[in-house]
């Protein structure tokens, strides 16, 4: 695949600077113990400077993606591309993508929907896998990288977006989350009790929204007509029954339009890297407002399918 050539090219560039995926992982072991948990990293989005200071305060060697250029540093998005492309090359990226898919959801939705990615590391990998063939062979600046991806007609991953974009989170945070996941530090996010608790919360929120926004609308017409004496037990019963059903049907259509997942929702509805990138109160509010999104997402276009269309 074309992406393999990009792996070799980018890796060769970083290897020439004595820095590649194995070196990134080896560095991580020296400072991982002082890092916040992955969810705290995403929620607080610790700045480049803050992480530097924390590592230096503990008298540890800085990783090269947290060094400045005059210190021999490598840009965080270069290191992130190298790490994720190495996972693509060894098949880890595709394997994780298959694990996150649900044949049942895709079949029932005719391929439009897929299971939601609530684990931030899976979210990061999924966004990268969609654009892997659009990653340029040379090491480029962030603005050029975004342009290359957009020129392929693909959505820019949230960690490659312009820093002013509300959906953006820094590439050094994405890189650290992937490294923490490789060390098993995200297992608590997939805890059985967390998943059951939030799934129940989302299911109840979804049921309440249907009651309030759909059944409630039909009931308001039926009951309101009786209050103002437009409907009585002896006349207009059938007429208002059909009017109530019609309003209920329109309300259900509105409910579907407002709640059906769209490809543009990634990082916009449940946080920039899924619900765990939001603090608990904000996460609960996001799930309450968009409970259906907690379970499913729109199937995103892959760079491979786009490449075929281009051909």
PDB file of C-alpha atoms in Angstrom:
ATOM      1  CA  UNK A   1       0.000   0.000   0.000  1.00  0.00           C
ATOM      2  CA  UNK A   2       1.111   3.602  -0.554  1.00  0.00           C
ATOM      3  CA  UNK A   3       1.162   4.196   3.191  1.00  0.00           C
ATOM      4  CA  UNK A   4       3.981   1.682   3.620  1.00  0.00           C
ATOM      5  CA  UNK A   5       6.213   3.878   1.496  1.00  0.00           C
ATOM      6  CA  UNK A   6       5.314   6.831   3.680  1.00  0.00           C
ATOM      7  CA  UNK A   7       6.205   4.814   6.777  1.00  0.00           C
ATOM      8  CA  UNK A   8       9.643   4.089   5.374  1.00  0.00           C
ATOM      9  CA  UNK A   9      10.189   7.684   4.245  1.00  0.00           C
ATOM     10  CA  UNK A  10       9.147   9.347   7.502  1.00  0.00           C
ATOM     11  CA  UNK A  11      10.890   6.704   9.597  1.00  0.00           C
ATOM     12  CA  UNK A  12      14.063   7.123   7.519  1.00  0.00           C
ATOM     13  CA  UNK A  13      13.929  10.881   8.094  1.00  0.00           C
ATOM     14  CA  UNK A  14      13.591  10.434  11.848  1.00  0.00           C
ATOM     15  CA  UNK A  15      16.090   7.573  11.983  1.00  0.00           C
ATOM     16  CA  UNK A  16      18.633   9.878  10.363  1.00  0.00           C
ATOM     17  CA  UNK A  17      18.046  12.127  13.354  1.00  0.00           C
ATOM     18  CA  UNK A  18      18.386   9.022  15.598  1.00  0.00           C
ATOM     19  CA  UNK A  19      14.698   9.103  16.491  1.00  0.00           C
ATOM     20  CA  UNK A  20      11.960   6.636  15.508  1.00  0.00           C
ATOM     21  CA  UNK A  21       9.080   4.655  17.044  1.00  0.00           C
ATOM     22  CA  UNK A  22      11.254   2.368  19.169  1.00  0.00           C
ATOM     23  CA  UNK A  23      13.168   5.374  20.536  1.00  0.00           C
ATOM     24  CA  UNK A  24       9.903   7.198  21.316  1.00  0.00           C
ATOM     25  CA  UNK A  25       8.643   4.183  23.288  1.00  0.00           C
ATOM     26  CA  UNK A  26      11.974   3.730  25.074  1.00  0.00           C
ATOM     27  CA  UNK A  27      11.997   7.403  26.112  1.00  0.00           C
ATOM     28  CA  UNK A  28       8.463   7.095  27.438  1.00  0.00           C
ATOM     29  CA  UNK A  29       9.474   4.484  30.012  1.00  0.00           C
ATOM     30  CA  UNK A  30      11.788   7.007  31.671  1.00  0.00           C
ATOM     31  CA  UNK A  31       9.116   9.617  32.460  1.00  0.00           C
ATOM     32  CA  UNK A  32       5.750   7.782  32.306  1.00  0.00           C
ATOM     33  CA  UNK A  33       5.477   7.541  36.120  1.00  0.00           C
ATOM     34  CA  UNK A  34       5.195  11.316  36.568  1.00  0.00           C
ATOM     35  CA  UNK A  35       2.513  11.864  33.927  1.00  0.00           C
ATOM     36  CA  UNK A  36      -1.165  12.461  34.780  1.00  0.00           C
ATOM     37  CA  UNK A  37      -3.621   9.718  33.799  1.00  0.00           C
ATOM     38  CA  UNK A  38      -4.735   9.693  30.120  1.00  0.00           C
ATOM     39  CA  UNK A  39      -8.179  11.144  30.907  1.00  0.00           C
ATOM     40  CA  UNK A  40      -6.589  13.971  32.948  1.00  0.00           C
ATOM     41  CA  UNK A  41      -4.172  14.717  30.110  1.00  0.00           C
ATOM     42  CA  UNK A  42      -7.086  15.041  27.686  1.00  0.00           C
ATOM     43  CA  UNK A  43      -9.310  17.018  30.034  1.00  0.00           C
ATOM     44  CA  UNK A  44      -6.682  19.540  31.134  1.00  0.00           C
ATOM     45  CA  UNK A  45      -4.678  19.447  27.883  1.00  0.00           C
ATOM     46  CA  UNK A  46      -1.387  20.211  29.585  1.00  0.00           C
ATOM     47  CA  UNK A  47       0.662  22.582  27.486  1.00  0.00           C
ATOM     48  CA  UNK A  48       3.989  21.765  25.864  1.00  0.00           C
ATOM     49  CA  UNK A  49       5.710  24.123  28.322  1.00  0.00           C
ATOM     50  CA  UNK A  50       3.941  22.702  31.400  1.00  0.00           C
ATOM     51  CA  UNK A  51       4.956  19.121  30.577  1.00  0.00           C
ATOM     52  CA  UNK A  52       8.529  20.236  29.964  1.00  0.00           C
ATOM     53  CA  UNK A  53       8.650  21.923  33.356  1.00  0.00           C
ATOM     54  CA  UNK A  54       7.154  18.898  35.137  1.00  0.00           C
ATOM     55  CA  UNK A  55       9.708  16.514  33.614  1.00  0.00           C
ATOM     56  CA  UNK A  56      12.635  18.857  34.303  1.00  0.00           C
ATOM     57  CA  UNK A  57      11.423  19.392  37.877  1.00  0.00           C
ATOM     58  CA  UNK A  58      11.803  15.651  38.421  1.00  0.00           C
ATOM     59  CA  UNK A  59      15.364  15.770  37.022  1.00  0.00           C
ATOM     60  CA  UNK A  60      14.524  13.581  34.043  1.00  0.00           C
ATOM     61  CA  UNK A  61      15.696  13.772  30.435  1.00  0.00           C
ATOM     62  CA  UNK A  62      13.180  15.477  28.152  1.00  0.00           C
ATOM     63  CA  UNK A  63      11.763  13.394  25.290  1.00  0.00           C
ATOM     64  CA  UNK A  64      12.797  14.891  21.984  1.00  0.00           C
ATOM     65  CA  UNK A  65       9.236  15.830  20.997  1.00  0.00           C
ATOM     66  CA  UNK A  66       9.189  18.143  24.033  1.00  0.00           C
ATOM     67  CA  UNK A  67      12.488  19.791  23.153  1.00  0.00           C
ATOM     68  CA  UNK A  68      12.898  23.007  21.198  1.00  0.00           C
ATOM     69  CA  UNK A  69      14.534  23.003  17.786  1.00  0.00           C
ATOM     70  CA  UNK A  70      17.828  24.403  19.119  1.00  0.00           C
ATOM     71  CA  UNK A  71      17.892  21.506  21.615  1.00  0.00           C
ATOM     72  CA  UNK A  72      17.652  18.925  18.839  1.00  0.00           C
ATOM     73  CA  UNK A  73      13.889  18.551  19.228  1.00  0.00           C
ATOM     74  CA  UNK A  74      11.410  16.858  16.899  1.00  0.00           C
ATOM     75  CA  UNK A  75       7.941  18.326  16.291  1.00  0.00           C
ATOM     76  CA  UNK A  76       5.226  16.385  18.199  1.00  0.00           C
ATOM     77  CA  UNK A  77       3.136  15.790  15.056  1.00  0.00           C
ATOM     78  CA  UNK A  78       6.197  14.233  13.349  1.00  0.00           C
ATOM     79  CA  UNK A  79       6.681  11.844  16.269  1.00  0.00           C
ATOM     80  CA  UNK A  80       2.948  11.034  16.360  1.00  0.00           C
ATOM     81  CA  UNK A  81       2.887  10.239  12.633  1.00  0.00           C
ATOM     82  CA  UNK A  82       5.950   8.024  13.018  1.00  0.00           C
ATOM     83  CA  UNK A  83       4.407   6.118  15.949  1.00  0.00           C
ATOM     84  CA  UNK A  84       1.018   5.586  14.303  1.00  0.00           C
ATOM     85  CA  UNK A  85       2.532   4.720  10.921  1.00  0.00           C
ATOM     86  CA  UNK A  86       4.677   2.089  12.648  1.00  0.00           C
ATOM     87  CA  UNK A  87       1.450   0.618  14.073  1.00  0.00           C
ATOM     88  CA  UNK A  88      -0.028   0.687  10.571  1.00  0.00           C
ATOM     89  CA  UNK A  89       3.010  -1.115   9.196  1.00  0.00           C
ATOM     90  CA  UNK A  90       2.904  -3.916  11.787  1.00  0.00           C
ATOM     91  CA  UNK A  91      -0.873  -4.308  11.473  1.00  0.00           C
ATOM     92  CA  UNK A  92      -1.760  -3.022  14.957  1.00  0.00           C
ATOM     93  CA  UNK A  93      -3.763  -0.105  13.584  1.00  0.00           C
ATOM     94  CA  UNK A  94      -5.977  -2.284  11.378  1.00  0.00           C
ATOM     95  CA  UNK A  95      -6.373  -4.857  14.140  1.00  0.00           C
ATOM     96  CA  UNK A  96      -7.596  -2.203  16.598  1.00  0.00           C
ATOM     97  CA  UNK A  97      -9.967  -0.837  13.941  1.00  0.00           C
ATOM     98  CA  UNK A  98     -11.517  -4.283  13.419  1.00  0.00           C
ATOM     99  CA  UNK A  99     -11.922  -4.779  17.172  1.00  0.00           C
ATOM    100  CA  UNK A 100     -13.841  -1.496  17.460  1.00  0.00           C
ATOM    101  CA  UNK A 101     -16.289  -2.389  14.674  1.00  0.00           C
ATOM    102  CA  UNK A 102     -19.649  -4.055  15.212  1.00  0.00           C
ATOM    103  CA  UNK A 103     -21.048  -6.197  12.400  1.00  0.00           C
ATOM    104  CA  UNK A 104     -24.488  -6.119  14.041  1.00  0.00           C
ATOM    105  CA  UNK A 105     -24.658  -2.304  14.166  1.00  0.00           C
ATOM    106  CA  UNK A 106     -23.352  -1.951  10.594  1.00  0.00           C
ATOM    107  CA  UNK A 107     -25.822  -4.552   9.283  1.00  0.00           C
ATOM    108  CA  UNK A 108     -28.850  -3.073  11.038  1.00  0.00           C
ATOM    109  CA  UNK A 109     -27.954   0.439   9.822  1.00  0.00           C
ATOM    110  CA  UNK A 110     -27.048  -0.715   6.268  1.00  0.00           C
ATOM    111  CA  UNK A 111     -23.441   0.325   6.812  1.00  0.00           C
ATOM    112  CA  UNK A 112     -24.245   3.886   7.893  1.00  0.00           C
ATOM    113  CA  UNK A 113     -23.504   3.470  11.618  1.00  0.00           C
ATOM    114  CA  UNK A 114     -20.804   1.799  13.663  1.00  0.00           C
ATOM    115  CA  UNK A 115     -20.142   1.245  17.352  1.00  0.00           C
ATOM    116  CA  UNK A 116     -19.020   4.393  19.151  1.00  0.00           C
ATOM    117  CA  UNK A 117     -15.376   4.793  20.149  1.00  0.00           C
ATOM    118  CA  UNK A 118     -15.414   5.824  23.799  1.00  0.00           C
ATOM    119  CA  UNK A 119     -11.782   4.879  24.436  1.00  0.00           C
ATOM    120  CA  UNK A 120      -9.608   7.914  23.512  1.00  0.00           C
ATOM    121  CA  UNK A 121      -6.699   5.814  22.180  1.00  0.00           C
ATOM    122  CA  UNK A 122      -9.061   3.991  19.815  1.00  0.00           C
ATOM    123  CA  UNK A 123     -10.533   7.358  18.796  1.00  0.00           C
ATOM    124  CA  UNK A 124      -7.060   8.719  17.955  1.00  0.00           C
ATOM    125  CA  UNK A 125      -6.127   5.611  15.980  1.00  0.00           C
ATOM    126  CA  UNK A 126      -9.438   5.567  14.109  1.00  0.00           C
ATOM    127  CA  UNK A 127      -9.047   9.167  12.952  1.00  0.00           C
ATOM    128  CA  UNK A 128      -5.506   8.436  11.772  1.00  0.00           C
ATOM    129  CA  UNK A 129      -6.491   5.248   9.952  1.00  0.00           C
ATOM    130  CA  UNK A 130      -8.977   7.293   7.899  1.00  0.00           C
ATOM    131  CA  UNK A 131      -6.204   9.547   6.563  1.00  0.00           C
ATOM    132  CA  UNK A 132      -3.201   7.222   6.551  1.00  0.00           C
ATOM    133  CA  UNK A 133      -2.866   7.265   2.747  1.00  0.00           C
ATOM    134  CA  UNK A 134      -3.007  11.067   2.724  1.00  0.00           C
ATOM    135  CA  UNK A 135      -0.005  11.472   5.047  1.00  0.00           C
ATOM    136  CA  UNK A 136       2.760  13.043   2.924  1.00  0.00           C
ATOM    137  CA  UNK A 137       5.986  11.100   2.427  1.00  0.00           C
ATOM    138  CA  UNK A 138       8.108  13.996   3.674  1.00  0.00           C
ATOM    139  CA  UNK A 139       8.134  15.558   7.123  1.00  0.00           C
ATOM    140  CA  UNK A 140       6.047  18.729   6.741  1.00  0.00           C
ATOM    141  CA  UNK A 141       4.677  21.584   8.832  1.00  0.00           C
ATOM    142  CA  UNK A 142       1.225  21.188  10.458  1.00  0.00           C
ATOM    143  CA  UNK A 143      -0.441  23.585   8.005  1.00  0.00           C
ATOM    144  CA  UNK A 144       0.887  21.642   5.021  1.00  0.00           C
ATOM    145  CA  UNK A 145      -0.204  18.365   6.604  1.00  0.00           C
ATOM    146  CA  UNK A 146      -3.770  19.673   7.036  1.00  0.00           C
ATOM    147  CA  UNK A 147      -3.828  20.856   3.426  1.00  0.00           C
ATOM    148  CA  UNK A 148      -2.620  17.484   2.112  1.00  0.00           C
ATOM    149  CA  UNK A 149      -5.386  15.702   4.033  1.00  0.00           C
ATOM    150  CA  UNK A 150      -8.105  18.143   2.913  1.00  0.00           C
ATOM    151  CA  UNK A 151      -6.910  17.906  -0.706  1.00  0.00           C
ATOM    152  CA  UNK A 152      -7.777  14.198  -0.529  1.00  0.00           C
ATOM    153  CA  UNK A 153     -11.300  15.108   0.599  1.00  0.00           C
ATOM    154  CA  UNK A 154     -10.757  13.604   4.052  1.00  0.00           C
ATOM    155  CA  UNK A 155     -11.576  14.967   7.523  1.00  0.00           C
ATOM    156  CA  UNK A 156      -8.540  16.283   9.389  1.00  0.00           C
ATOM    157  CA  UNK A 157      -7.953  14.387  12.664  1.00  0.00           C
ATOM    158  CA  UNK A 158      -8.715  16.565  15.671  1.00  0.00           C
ATOM    159  CA  UNK A 159      -5.099  16.504  16.883  1.00  0.00           C
ATOM    160  CA  UNK A 160      -3.898  17.895  13.538  1.00  0.00           C
ATOM    161  CA  UNK A 161      -6.432  20.743  13.445  1.00  0.00           C
ATOM    162  CA  UNK A 162      -5.470  24.384  13.826  1.00  0.00           C
ATOM    163  CA  UNK A 163      -4.948  25.215  17.545  1.00  0.00           C
ATOM    164  CA  UNK A 164      -7.742  27.804  17.310  1.00  0.00           C
ATOM    165  CA  UNK A 165     -10.296  25.136  16.359  1.00  0.00           C
ATOM    166  CA  UNK A 166     -12.610  24.159  19.239  1.00  0.00           C
ATOM    167  CA  UNK A 167     -12.292  20.443  18.390  1.00  0.00           C
ATOM    168  CA  UNK A 168      -8.483  20.497  18.441  1.00  0.00           C
ATOM    169  CA  UNK A 169      -6.371  18.868  21.123  1.00  0.00           C
ATOM    170  CA  UNK A 170      -2.557  19.041  20.959  1.00  0.00           C
ATOM    171  CA  UNK A 171      -0.619  16.347  19.072  1.00  0.00           C
ATOM    172  CA  UNK A 172       1.751  15.889  22.035  1.00  0.00           C
ATOM    173  CA  UNK A 173      -1.282  14.916  24.154  1.00  0.00           C
ATOM    174  CA  UNK A 174      -2.448  12.450  21.488  1.00  0.00           C
ATOM    175  CA  UNK A 175       1.068  10.994  21.358  1.00  0.00           C
ATOM    176  CA  UNK A 176       1.242  10.555  25.144  1.00  0.00           C
ATOM    177  CA  UNK A 177      -2.204   8.903  25.235  1.00  0.00           C
ATOM    178  CA  UNK A 178      -1.124   6.375  22.574  1.00  0.00           C
ATOM    179  CA  UNK A 179       2.076   5.664  24.511  1.00  0.00           C
ATOM    180  CA  UNK A 180       0.124   5.240  27.757  1.00  0.00           C
ATOM    181  CA  UNK A 181      -2.272   2.864  26.013  1.00  0.00           C
ATOM    182  CA  UNK A 182       0.649   0.749  24.807  1.00  0.00           C
ATOM    183  CA  UNK A 183       1.624   0.365  28.481  1.00  0.00           C
ATOM    184  CA  UNK A 184      -1.922  -0.633  29.492  1.00  0.00           C
ATOM    185  CA  UNK A 185      -2.669   2.630  31.312  1.00  0.00           C
ATOM    186  CA  UNK A 186      -6.105   3.090  29.696  1.00  0.00           C
ATOM    187  CA  UNK A 187      -7.584  -0.165  30.963  1.00  0.00           C
ATOM    188  CA  UNK A 188      -9.515   1.612  33.725  1.00  0.00           C
ATOM    189  CA  UNK A 189     -11.457   3.536  31.049  1.00  0.00           C
ATOM    190  CA  UNK A 190     -12.868   0.217  29.799  1.00  0.00           C
ATOM    191  CA  UNK A 191     -13.799  -0.892  33.310  1.00  0.00           C
ATOM    192  CA  UNK A 192     -16.954  -3.048  33.297  1.00  0.00           C
ATOM    193  CA  UNK A 193     -18.731  -0.942  35.936  1.00  0.00           C
ATOM    194  CA  UNK A 194     -17.902   2.321  34.121  1.00  0.00           C
ATOM    195  CA  UNK A 195     -19.275   0.946  30.866  1.00  0.00           C
ATOM    196  CA  UNK A 196     -22.448  -0.468  32.437  1.00  0.00           C
ATOM    197  CA  UNK A 197     -23.046   2.692  34.483  1.00  0.00           C
ATOM    198  CA  UNK A 198     -22.674   5.089  31.557  1.00  0.00           C
ATOM    199  CA  UNK A 199     -24.599   2.798  29.210  1.00  0.00           C
ATOM    200  CA  UNK A 200     -27.540   2.722  31.635  1.00  0.00           C
ATOM    201  CA  UNK A 201     -27.321   6.484  32.079  1.00  0.00           C
ATOM    202  CA  UNK A 202     -27.321   7.017  28.296  1.00  0.00           C
ATOM    203  CA  UNK A 203     -30.210   4.555  27.776  1.00  0.00           C
ATOM    204  CA  UNK A 204     -32.343   6.297  30.416  1.00  0.00           C
ATOM    205  CA  UNK A 205     -31.484   9.719  28.944  1.00  0.00           C
ATOM    206  CA  UNK A 206     -32.490   8.460  25.482  1.00  0.00           C
ATOM    207  CA  UNK A 207     -35.800   7.057  26.776  1.00  0.00           C
ATOM    208  CA  UNK A 208     -36.581  10.319  28.601  1.00  0.00           C
ATOM    209  CA  UNK A 209     -35.859  12.375  25.486  1.00  0.00           C
ATOM    210  CA  UNK A 210     -38.246  10.219  23.454  1.00  0.00           C
ATOM    211  CA  UNK A 211     -40.942  10.586  26.157  1.00  0.00           C
ATOM    212  CA  UNK A 212     -40.485  14.340  26.430  1.00  0.00           C
ATOM    213  CA  UNK A 213     -39.875  15.278  22.794  1.00  0.00           C
ATOM    214  CA  UNK A 214     -42.055  12.773  20.934  1.00  0.00           C
ATOM    215  CA  UNK A 215     -44.749  11.260  23.147  1.00  0.00           C
ATOM    216  CA  UNK A 216     -44.980  14.495  25.119  1.00  0.00           C
ATOM    217  CA  UNK A 217     -45.621  16.529  21.973  1.00  0.00           C
ATOM    218  CA  UNK A 218     -48.472  14.266  20.878  1.00  0.00           C
ATOM    219  CA  UNK A 219     -49.884  14.245  24.411  1.00  0.00           C
ATOM    220  CA  UNK A 220     -49.706  18.043  24.609  1.00  0.00           C
ATOM    221  CA  UNK A 221     -51.993  18.362  21.567  1.00  0.00           C
ATOM    222  CA  UNK A 222     -54.415  15.767  22.914  1.00  0.00           C
ATOM    223  CA  UNK A 223     -54.570  17.200  26.443  1.00  0.00           C
ATOM    224  CA  UNK A 224     -54.344  20.850  25.395  1.00  0.00           C
ATOM    225  CA  UNK A 225     -57.308  20.461  23.055  1.00  0.00           C
ATOM    226  CA  UNK A 226     -59.379  19.152  25.954  1.00  0.00           C
ATOM    227  CA  UNK A 227     -58.301  21.971  28.294  1.00  0.00           C
ATOM    228  CA  UNK A 228     -59.463  24.678  25.859  1.00  0.00           C
ATOM    229  CA  UNK A 229     -62.577  22.613  25.054  1.00  0.00           C
ATOM    230  CA  UNK A 230     -61.719  22.025  21.406  1.00  0.00           C
ATOM    231  CA  UNK A 231     -62.047  18.298  22.095  1.00  0.00           C
ATOM    232  CA  UNK A 232     -64.804  16.683  24.113  1.00  0.00           C
ATOM    233  CA  UNK A 233     -65.824  13.115  24.819  1.00  0.00           C
ATOM    234  CA  UNK A 234     -68.695  13.376  22.339  1.00  0.00           C
ATOM    235  CA  UNK A 235     -67.128  15.221  19.405  1.00  0.00           C
ATOM    236  CA  UNK A 236     -63.802  15.689  17.556  1.00  0.00           C
ATOM    237  CA  UNK A 237     -62.236  12.683  19.300  1.00  0.00           C
ATOM    238  CA  UNK A 238     -61.102  10.967  16.102  1.00  0.00           C
ATOM    239  CA  UNK A 239     -60.019  14.247  14.534  1.00  0.00           C
ATOM    240  CA  UNK A 240     -57.756  15.157  17.450  1.00  0.00           C
ATOM    241  CA  UNK A 241     -56.473  11.610  17.711  1.00  0.00           C
ATOM    242  CA  UNK A 242     -55.172  11.924  14.147  1.00  0.00           C
ATOM    243  CA  UNK A 243     -53.856  15.439  14.781  1.00  0.00           C
ATOM    244  CA  UNK A 244     -52.002  14.179  17.879  1.00  0.00           C
ATOM    245  CA  UNK A 245     -50.549  11.275  15.915  1.00  0.00           C
ATOM    246  CA  UNK A 246     -49.490  13.651  13.139  1.00  0.00           C
ATOM    247  CA  UNK A 247     -47.721  15.966  15.602  1.00  0.00           C
ATOM    248  CA  UNK A 248     -46.132  12.915  17.236  1.00  0.00           C
ATOM    249  CA  UNK A 249     -44.881  11.741  13.835  1.00  0.00           C
ATOM    250  CA  UNK A 250     -43.411  15.163  13.018  1.00  0.00           C
ATOM    251  CA  UNK A 251     -41.807  15.296  16.468  1.00  0.00           C
ATOM    252  CA  UNK A 252     -40.242  11.879  15.901  1.00  0.00           C
ATOM    253  CA  UNK A 253     -38.868  13.085  12.534  1.00  0.00           C
ATOM    254  CA  UNK A 254     -37.396  16.118  14.310  1.00  0.00           C
ATOM    255  CA  UNK A 255     -35.942  13.819  16.981  1.00  0.00           C
ATOM    256  CA  UNK A 256     -34.247  11.650  14.339  1.00  0.00           C
ATOM    257  CA  UNK A 257     -32.816  14.658  12.460  1.00  0.00           C
ATOM    258  CA  UNK A 258     -31.399  16.110  15.685  1.00  0.00           C
ATOM    259  CA  UNK A 259     -29.962  12.844  16.983  1.00  0.00           C
ATOM    260  CA  UNK A 260     -28.811  10.785  13.991  1.00  0.00           C
ATOM    261  CA  UNK A 261     -24.964  10.664  14.030  1.00  0.00           C
ATOM    262  CA  UNK A 262     -23.160  12.511  11.231  1.00  0.00           C
ATOM    263  CA  UNK A 263     -19.590  12.129   9.983  1.00  0.00           C
ATOM    264  CA  UNK A 264     -18.867  15.705  11.097  1.00  0.00           C
ATOM    265  CA  UNK A 265     -19.756  14.892  14.725  1.00  0.00           C
ATOM    266  CA  UNK A 266     -16.407  13.294  15.600  1.00  0.00           C
ATOM    267  CA  UNK A 267     -14.887  15.327  18.413  1.00  0.00           C
ATOM    268  CA  UNK A 268     -17.767  17.779  18.420  1.00  0.00           C
ATOM    269  CA  UNK A 269     -20.559  16.000  20.314  1.00  0.00           C
ATOM    270  CA  UNK A 270     -18.845  13.937  23.027  1.00  0.00           C
ATOM    271  CA  UNK A 271     -15.554  15.782  23.383  1.00  0.00           C
ATOM    272  CA  UNK A 272     -12.468  16.165  21.146  1.00  0.00           C
ATOM    273  CA  UNK A 273     -11.353  12.562  21.811  1.00  0.00           C
ATOM    274  CA  UNK A 274     -14.576  11.006  23.054  1.00  0.00           C
ATOM    275  CA  UNK A 275     -16.389  11.306  26.416  1.00  0.00           C
ATOM    276  CA  UNK A 276     -13.281  10.652  28.523  1.00  0.00           C
ATOM    277  CA  UNK A 277     -11.766  13.882  27.212  1.00  0.00           C
ATOM    278  CA  UNK A 278     -14.453  15.762  29.172  1.00  0.00           C
ATOM    279  CA  UNK A 279     -14.636  16.330  32.930  1.00  0.00           C
ATOM    280  CA  UNK A 280     -17.320  14.218  34.641  1.00  0.00           C
ATOM    281  CA  UNK A 281     -19.996  16.990  34.931  1.00  0.00           C
ATOM    282  CA  UNK A 282     -19.459  18.010  31.282  1.00  0.00           C
ATOM    283  CA  UNK A 283     -19.386  14.352  30.207  1.00  0.00           C
ATOM    284  CA  UNK A 284     -22.722  13.668  31.906  1.00  0.00           C
ATOM    285  CA  UNK A 285     -24.251  16.741  30.262  1.00  0.00           C
ATOM    286  CA  UNK A 286     -22.912  15.723  26.832  1.00  0.00           C
ATOM    287  CA  UNK A 287     -24.305  12.187  27.188  1.00  0.00           C
ATOM    288  CA  UNK A 288     -27.637  13.585  28.436  1.00  0.00           C
ATOM    289  CA  UNK A 289     -27.896  15.902  25.421  1.00  0.00           C
ATOM    290  CA  UNK A 290     -26.750  13.273  22.892  1.00  0.00           C
ATOM    291  CA  UNK A 291     -27.392   9.808  24.398  1.00  0.00           C
ATOM    292  CA  UNK A 292     -27.666   8.040  21.035  1.00  0.00           C
ATOM    293  CA  UNK A 293     -24.137   9.173  20.148  1.00  0.00           C
ATOM    294  CA  UNK A 294     -22.775   7.360  23.194  1.00  0.00           C
ATOM    295  CA  UNK A 295     -23.673   4.052  21.544  1.00  0.00           C
ATOM    296  CA  UNK A 296     -23.094   4.627  17.828  1.00  0.00           C
ATOM    297  CA  UNK A 297     -21.280   6.894  15.376  1.00  0.00           C
ATOM    298  CA  UNK A 298     -21.491   7.540  11.656  1.00  0.00           C
ATOM    299  CA  UNK A 299     -19.168   5.364   9.588  1.00  0.00           C
ATOM    300  CA  UNK A 300     -16.267   7.572   8.531  1.00  0.00           C
ATOM    301  CA  UNK A 301     -14.709   7.482   5.042  1.00  0.00           C
ATOM    302  CA  UNK A 302     -11.335   5.758   4.825  1.00  0.00           C
ATOM    303  CA  UNK A 303      -8.375   7.097   2.907  1.00  0.00           C
ATOM    304  CA  UNK A 304      -8.274   3.826   0.962  1.00  0.00           C
ATOM    305  CA  UNK A 305     -11.846   4.200  -0.332  1.00  0.00           C
ATOM    306  CA  UNK A 306     -11.192   7.834  -1.250  1.00  0.00           C
ATOM    307  CA  UNK A 307      -8.070   6.833  -3.147  1.00  0.00           C
ATOM    308  CA  UNK A 308     -10.081   4.320  -5.159  1.00  0.00           C
ATOM    309  CA  UNK A 309     -12.616   6.997  -6.078  1.00  0.00           C
ATOM    310  CA  UNK A 310      -9.820   9.330  -7.168  1.00  0.00           C
ATOM    311  CA  UNK A 311      -8.473   6.631  -9.448  1.00  0.00           C
TER     312      UNK A 311
END
